[in-house]
Amino acid sequence: MRSPIMIGAAGVAALALSLGLAGRPAPGDGPIVIRGGRIHTVTQGILDHGVIVVRDGKIEDIGPDAAIPPDARIIEAAASFICPGFIDVGTNLGTAELETVERDDDEPAAPVTPQMRALDAFNPDSRLIPEALKDGITTALLRPSRGNLLSGQSALVRLGGARDPRVLAVLPSAAVHGSLGDVLRSRSKEGTVYPSTRMGAAALLRQTLSDARHYLDSKLRPGTAPKPALQPQLEALVPVLKRELPLVIAANRMDDQLTALRIAGEFDVRIVIDGGAQAWRIKDRLAARKVPVILGLRTGAGTTVETDGARRDNAALLQAAGVPIAFQSGGIQDLGGLLAAVQAAVRSGLSSEAALRALTVAPAEIFGVADRLGSLEKGKHADIVIWDGDPILTPARARAVIVGGRVVAGPGA
């Protein structure tokens, strides 16, 4: 067995170099062992003084008595808080560098653009990705801007280990995104662009989904009848109509959320609410339909017309009612604010266990990748963060951030 490496609040850069952990894991790399600390698996309880064995970018074994391979390189993580990497389920990280100048996440030319793919705009060399990693974020849902009725497709991407977006993508197309309410209306407030009202937005959303249903039915029609020509705009909605992808609708007011639920029911599509400032008012209805809510940083503060009526205990009320919840930073303008928002939710009644789940396995479940991400279990991706304290309850610092078995961030890295 190789000599163990002690990990502290400093020296993570040296750790990465000594372990040869920079970059993408290659088959045949020697195993890595994280030993000691308090391991929060999220799905299988807490292990005190446990062992995690990592090989070829995945968790090979985990437990109090996991066998340490004789050729393993050991990270001693005593007195550390160890958990899965966090998942930010709403950001333009890598698709925007400056919020008002270099933006590739927003296509304002038309109100319906579901064929746009955020992955096509993603820059894996973004200077802001290392900042996200330092906050323990190892996976991000890259979503298009909320400006359009249907704005495009998000991508679920792991942040580290490769430069090819196709390699980084867990889901190249994770969901189709849209908006209802004043975020959409702001583009047409002069009343000269359709839709310019809430009823117009609902009508156009219904018409677009109806057109996509007709397009799909024509494609599936048996016999020798001519098939429709490829229409990218409608083709992008086929996985939504087949319930393969969710439709994520940005809506903060209760009435906009109810409109989204009605339309989702009419077309039998899976729906996710993005924002949900007033979701607490319809929490039982959301829970009955198993509709997840992705909470934003400011949606609990009631600082805008759209979030008027919001409550700081929104997350706690939704979680107690059985509504699946997750958290998002909202974009690079709030880079670094994700944990602060979660800590605020905990101070307003959300349990620390539920908060950790909402940052890890809950978003993985919402987007159908919990078999790969979101918890520390055998066979899952080795996306692990070693903290010097509890990040949910304290202003903890990441001692090391590991993506696919490679140390990619930490103090001095």
XYZ file of C-alpha atoms in Angstrom:
413
model
C 0.000 0.000 0.000
C 1.278 3.458 -0.850
C 1.902 6.026 1.860
C -1.318 7.858 2.798
C -1.732 11.534 1.953
C -3.104 13.744 4.688
C -5.668 16.250 3.498
C -6.172 19.503 5.334
C -7.500 22.939 4.642
C -4.445 23.638 2.476
C -2.321 21.677 0.081
C -5.047 20.409 -2.240
C -3.102 21.465 -5.305
C -0.167 19.363 -4.136
C -2.592 16.542 -3.466
C -3.903 16.669 -7.008
C -0.408 16.636 -8.439
C 0.872 13.874 -6.188
C -2.052 11.650 -7.037
C -1.854 12.467 -10.732
C -5.539 13.311 -10.690
C -5.827 16.143 -13.187
C -7.991 15.546 -16.243
C -10.225 12.742 -17.382
C -9.871 9.288 -15.754
C -8.492 6.588 -17.982
C -9.307 2.889 -17.768
C -6.613 1.132 -15.791
C -5.835 4.046 -13.437
C -4.948 2.795 -10.001
C -7.590 2.931 -7.276
C -8.019 5.868 -4.907
C -9.248 5.533 -1.344
C -10.854 8.234 0.795
C -10.538 7.177 4.409
C -12.017 8.692 7.557
C -14.379 11.551 8.086
C -18.156 11.447 8.168
C -19.540 10.108 4.896
C -23.045 11.303 4.022
C -24.214 8.813 1.405
C -27.651 10.557 1.204
C -29.488 7.321 0.367
C -27.864 4.821 2.739
C -27.283 6.784 5.886
C -24.121 8.232 7.416
C -20.856 6.344 7.796
C -18.515 7.485 10.529
C -14.851 6.780 9.788
C -15.818 4.987 6.578
C -13.885 4.130 3.443
C -14.635 4.966 -0.196
C -12.780 3.040 -2.908
C -12.693 4.702 -6.333
C -11.554 3.016 -9.516
C -11.902 4.133 -13.152
C -13.966 7.127 -12.144
C -16.625 5.218 -10.219
C -17.236 4.117 -6.650
C -16.048 0.534 -6.444
C -16.816 0.031 -2.762
C -18.004 2.015 0.226
C -18.482 1.093 3.845
C -16.898 0.958 7.287
C -14.929 -2.167 6.387
C -14.376 -1.694 2.645
C -11.220 -3.510 1.607
C -8.367 -1.173 0.681
C -6.550 -2.384 -2.458
C -2.806 -2.795 -1.873
C -1.968 -0.434 -4.738
C -4.420 2.272 -3.648
C -3.496 5.903 -3.193
C -5.075 7.026 0.047
C -6.592 10.380 0.948
C -6.820 10.699 4.728
C -9.960 12.775 5.368
C -10.350 12.610 9.133
C -12.712 15.183 10.682
C -14.189 15.988 7.250
C -17.775 16.154 5.996
C -17.915 14.004 2.843
C -20.894 14.023 0.496
C -21.857 13.715 -3.183
C -21.131 16.660 -5.440
C -23.963 19.166 -5.651
C -26.244 19.510 -8.677
C -27.234 23.040 -9.710
C -30.447 22.539 -11.679
C -30.703 25.932 -13.327
C -27.783 27.962 -14.624
C -26.230 29.509 -17.705
C -22.736 28.579 -16.538
C -20.551 28.058 -19.577
C -23.115 29.584 -21.933
C -22.656 33.144 -20.661
C -19.525 34.858 -19.439
C -20.826 38.350 -18.898
C -24.497 38.653 -18.105
C -25.144 41.473 -20.567
C -22.418 41.000 -23.182
C -21.365 37.450 -23.968
C -24.622 35.490 -23.769
C -25.346 32.414 -25.834
C -28.246 31.147 -23.719
C -30.890 33.523 -25.086
C -32.403 33.496 -28.589
C -34.936 36.351 -28.728
C -35.847 36.137 -32.423
C -39.036 34.096 -31.902
C -41.273 33.107 -28.957
C -41.157 29.361 -29.713
C -37.679 27.829 -30.098
C -37.732 24.358 -28.470
C -35.185 23.091 -31.006
C -32.403 25.215 -29.455
C -29.947 23.138 -27.388
C -27.979 24.651 -24.515
C -25.212 22.102 -25.035
C -24.412 23.698 -28.401
C -23.549 26.932 -26.581
C -21.560 25.383 -23.728
C -17.931 26.400 -23.307
C -16.122 23.820 -21.125
C -13.216 26.280 -20.753
C -15.401 28.911 -19.094
C -13.416 30.814 -16.482
C -16.385 30.523 -14.103
C -16.506 26.717 -13.930
C -13.632 26.506 -11.391
C -15.557 28.914 -9.164
C -18.605 26.638 -9.237
C -16.449 23.610 -8.433
C -15.046 25.363 -5.365
C -18.634 25.606 -4.116
C -19.011 21.849 -4.414
C -21.068 21.957 -7.631
C -19.992 19.029 -9.802
C -23.019 18.828 -12.118
C -25.113 21.595 -13.658
C -28.326 21.785 -15.625
C -27.488 24.239 -18.391
C -30.787 25.788 -19.340
C -31.722 28.339 -21.991
C -32.934 31.756 -20.931
C -36.481 32.176 -19.646
C -37.308 34.860 -22.215
C -39.332 32.724 -24.660
C -42.576 30.803 -24.330
C -40.566 27.725 -25.283
C -36.882 28.573 -25.173
C -35.045 25.319 -25.854
C -33.517 22.211 -24.353
C -31.323 22.029 -21.273
C -28.314 19.741 -20.852
C -27.143 18.028 -17.659
C -23.355 18.336 -17.616
C -20.608 17.221 -15.218
C -18.116 19.991 -14.549
C -14.653 18.591 -14.980
C -12.370 16.006 -16.504
C -12.839 16.656 -20.239
C -13.088 19.382 -22.861
C -15.615 17.702 -25.150
C -19.194 18.684 -24.177
C -20.417 15.323 -25.494
C -18.199 13.548 -22.962
C -19.227 15.851 -20.118
C -22.958 15.579 -20.828
C -24.888 13.157 -18.653
C -27.981 14.126 -20.641
C -27.414 16.113 -23.856
C -31.138 16.896 -23.801
C -32.506 16.834 -20.273
C -35.758 18.800 -20.663
C -37.596 21.345 -22.780
C -37.942 24.719 -21.046
C -40.563 27.398 -21.255
C -41.994 30.360 -19.358
C -45.310 31.792 -18.272
C -45.937 35.154 -16.641
C -44.159 38.484 -16.691
C -40.755 37.056 -17.644
C -42.287 36.133 -20.988
C -44.482 39.241 -21.228
C -41.499 41.582 -20.824
C -40.483 40.842 -24.413
C -43.839 41.904 -25.767
C -44.980 44.585 -23.353
C -45.749 46.960 -26.212
C -48.471 44.549 -27.282
C -47.134 44.241 -30.819
C -45.634 40.753 -30.524
C -47.710 37.642 -29.955
C -48.142 36.545 -27.218
C -48.437 39.726 -25.194
C -50.897 38.495 -22.545
C -51.187 35.505 -20.239
C -54.148 34.147 -22.211
C -52.148 34.565 -25.418
C -49.201 32.669 -23.957
C -51.447 29.808 -22.847
C -53.140 29.695 -26.243
C -49.849 29.582 -28.144
C -48.466 26.883 -25.841
C -51.575 24.760 -26.430
C -51.404 25.347 -30.180
C -47.719 24.397 -30.332
C -48.248 21.212 -28.351
C -51.276 20.386 -30.507
C -49.219 20.888 -33.672
C -46.501 18.653 -32.249
C -49.104 15.972 -31.384
C -50.455 16.054 -34.945
C -46.883 15.875 -36.292
C -46.137 12.848 -34.096
C -49.393 11.105 -35.037
C -48.597 11.648 -38.725
C -45.155 10.104 -38.268
C -46.657 7.059 -36.561
C -49.571 6.620 -38.969
C -49.483 3.078 -40.408
C -49.660 2.343 -44.101
C -48.102 3.980 -47.109
C -49.312 7.507 -46.494
C -46.511 10.070 -46.890
C -44.717 10.940 -43.676
C -44.382 14.603 -42.713
C -41.174 16.411 -43.542
C -38.811 16.935 -40.647
C -39.789 19.999 -38.628
C -37.100 20.633 -35.960
C -39.361 22.870 -33.893
C -42.006 20.155 -33.537
C -39.528 17.264 -33.473
C -38.013 18.762 -30.313
C -41.366 18.361 -28.545
C -41.853 14.694 -29.481
C -39.908 13.402 -26.419
C -42.078 15.623 -24.222
C -45.303 14.224 -25.695
C -43.933 10.697 -25.298
C -43.125 11.510 -21.638
C -39.453 10.820 -22.228
C -38.463 14.365 -21.226
C -40.150 16.769 -18.801
C -41.478 20.181 -19.725
C -39.947 22.681 -17.286
C -42.083 25.810 -16.988
C -40.799 28.941 -15.244
C -43.727 30.231 -13.193
C -43.767 32.068 -9.872
C -47.364 33.244 -9.480
C -49.929 30.680 -8.399
C -52.179 31.327 -11.407
C -49.302 30.741 -13.841
C -48.446 27.485 -12.101
C -52.083 26.389 -12.298
C -52.093 27.193 -16.027
C -48.995 25.028 -16.454
C -50.672 22.172 -14.568
C -53.844 22.431 -16.664
C -51.974 22.332 -19.962
C -49.755 19.489 -18.766
C -52.878 17.524 -17.888
C -54.519 18.228 -21.249
C -51.521 16.823 -23.132
C -50.441 14.212 -20.551
C -46.897 15.534 -20.276
C -44.532 15.517 -17.326
C -44.224 18.972 -15.796
C -41.628 20.618 -13.545
C -42.158 24.069 -12.018
C -39.159 26.397 -12.238
C -39.155 29.141 -9.601
C -42.391 28.415 -7.772
C -42.406 31.433 -5.436
C -46.077 30.826 -4.610
C -45.903 27.048 -4.905
C -46.641 26.731 -1.181
C -50.199 27.854 -1.938
C -50.860 24.773 -4.101
C -48.482 22.358 -2.379
C -51.082 19.613 -1.911
C -52.050 19.718 -5.591
C -48.399 19.578 -6.625
C -47.755 16.675 -4.268
C -50.789 14.742 -5.516
C -49.525 15.021 -9.095
C -45.894 14.461 -8.081
C -44.829 17.715 -9.735
C -41.295 18.781 -8.713
C -40.387 22.399 -7.988
C -36.940 23.865 -8.719
C -36.515 26.689 -6.256
C -34.553 29.820 -7.109
C -32.355 32.031 -4.958
C -34.752 34.946 -4.798
C -38.136 33.265 -5.059
C -38.536 33.099 -1.285
C -37.923 36.789 -0.710
C -40.925 38.353 -2.478
C -38.767 41.135 -3.882
C -40.552 41.437 -7.266
C -44.139 41.610 -8.487
C -43.842 38.035 -9.688
C -42.658 36.787 -6.284
C -45.113 38.807 -4.207
C -46.710 36.462 -1.716
C -43.625 34.304 -1.463
C -42.648 32.780 1.869
C -39.187 32.107 3.209
C -40.376 28.698 4.398
C -41.564 27.771 0.889
C -39.027 24.926 0.624
C -39.932 23.544 4.049
C -43.668 23.652 3.318
C -43.255 21.936 -0.052
C -40.973 19.248 1.337
C -43.315 18.548 4.254
C -46.216 18.161 1.790
C -44.272 15.603 -0.234
C -43.380 17.819 -3.211
C -39.990 16.901 -4.750
C -37.730 19.955 -4.522
C -34.327 20.951 -5.855
C -32.324 24.174 -5.886
C -30.820 26.331 -8.628
C -28.450 29.279 -8.688
C -30.330 30.816 -11.629
C -27.205 31.823 -13.496
C -23.763 33.355 -13.315
C -25.085 36.584 -11.812
C -25.639 34.570 -8.622
C -22.584 32.365 -8.865
C -21.669 31.366 -5.343
C -25.153 31.952 -3.945
C -26.542 28.431 -4.155
C -25.382 27.268 -0.721
C -26.414 30.550 0.886
C -29.956 30.057 -0.424
C -30.065 26.495 0.873
C -28.792 27.610 4.271
C -31.535 30.255 4.356
C -34.125 27.545 3.620
C -32.760 25.514 6.534
C -33.040 28.511 8.850
C -36.687 28.754 7.721
C -37.538 25.193 8.665
C -36.143 22.829 6.027
C -34.233 19.992 7.672
C -30.533 19.719 6.888
C -31.097 16.164 5.643
C -33.796 17.330 3.216
C -31.580 20.216 2.100
C -28.671 17.894 1.296
C -31.044 15.615 -0.584
C -32.381 18.594 -2.581
C -28.826 19.383 -3.682
C -27.922 15.832 -4.659
C -30.172 12.850 -5.259
C -33.469 14.750 -5.605
C -32.421 16.595 -8.789
C -30.906 13.363 -10.079
C -34.293 11.686 -9.578
C -36.185 14.549 -11.206
C -34.134 14.181 -14.394
C -33.870 10.384 -14.331
C -30.153 9.943 -13.593
C -30.228 8.783 -9.971
C -28.712 5.481 -11.105
C -25.514 7.434 -11.894
C -25.470 10.584 -9.771
C -26.635 12.100 -6.523
C -25.500 9.670 -3.831
C -22.445 7.763 -2.695
C -23.126 4.171 -3.685
C -21.311 1.342 -5.421
C -21.257 1.760 -9.178
C -22.077 5.476 -9.265
C -19.861 8.238 -10.598
C -17.183 9.228 -8.080
C -18.273 12.868 -7.806
C -17.353 13.624 -4.205
C -16.722 16.720 -2.104
C -14.623 16.733 1.074
C -15.542 19.698 3.314
C -13.932 21.106 6.446
C -17.384 21.388 8.043
C -21.079 20.850 7.384
C -21.809 22.985 4.250
C -25.543 22.963 4.956
C -25.232 24.473 8.428
C -21.951 26.381 8.396
C -19.818 28.472 6.003
C -17.694 25.423 5.274
C -14.905 25.309 2.709
C -14.320 22.537 0.196
C -11.014 20.838 0.957
C -11.190 18.817 -2.236
C -13.680 18.410 -5.087
C -13.492 15.144 -6.983
C -15.194 14.551 -10.342
C -14.941 11.101 -11.855
C -12.231 10.108 -9.409
C -10.073 13.177 -10.123
C -9.350 16.086 -7.810
C -10.445 19.113 -9.839
C -10.749 21.897 -7.254
C -9.710 22.938 -3.796
C -7.826 25.684 -1.976
C -4.837 26.639 -4.093
C -5.803 24.353 -6.965
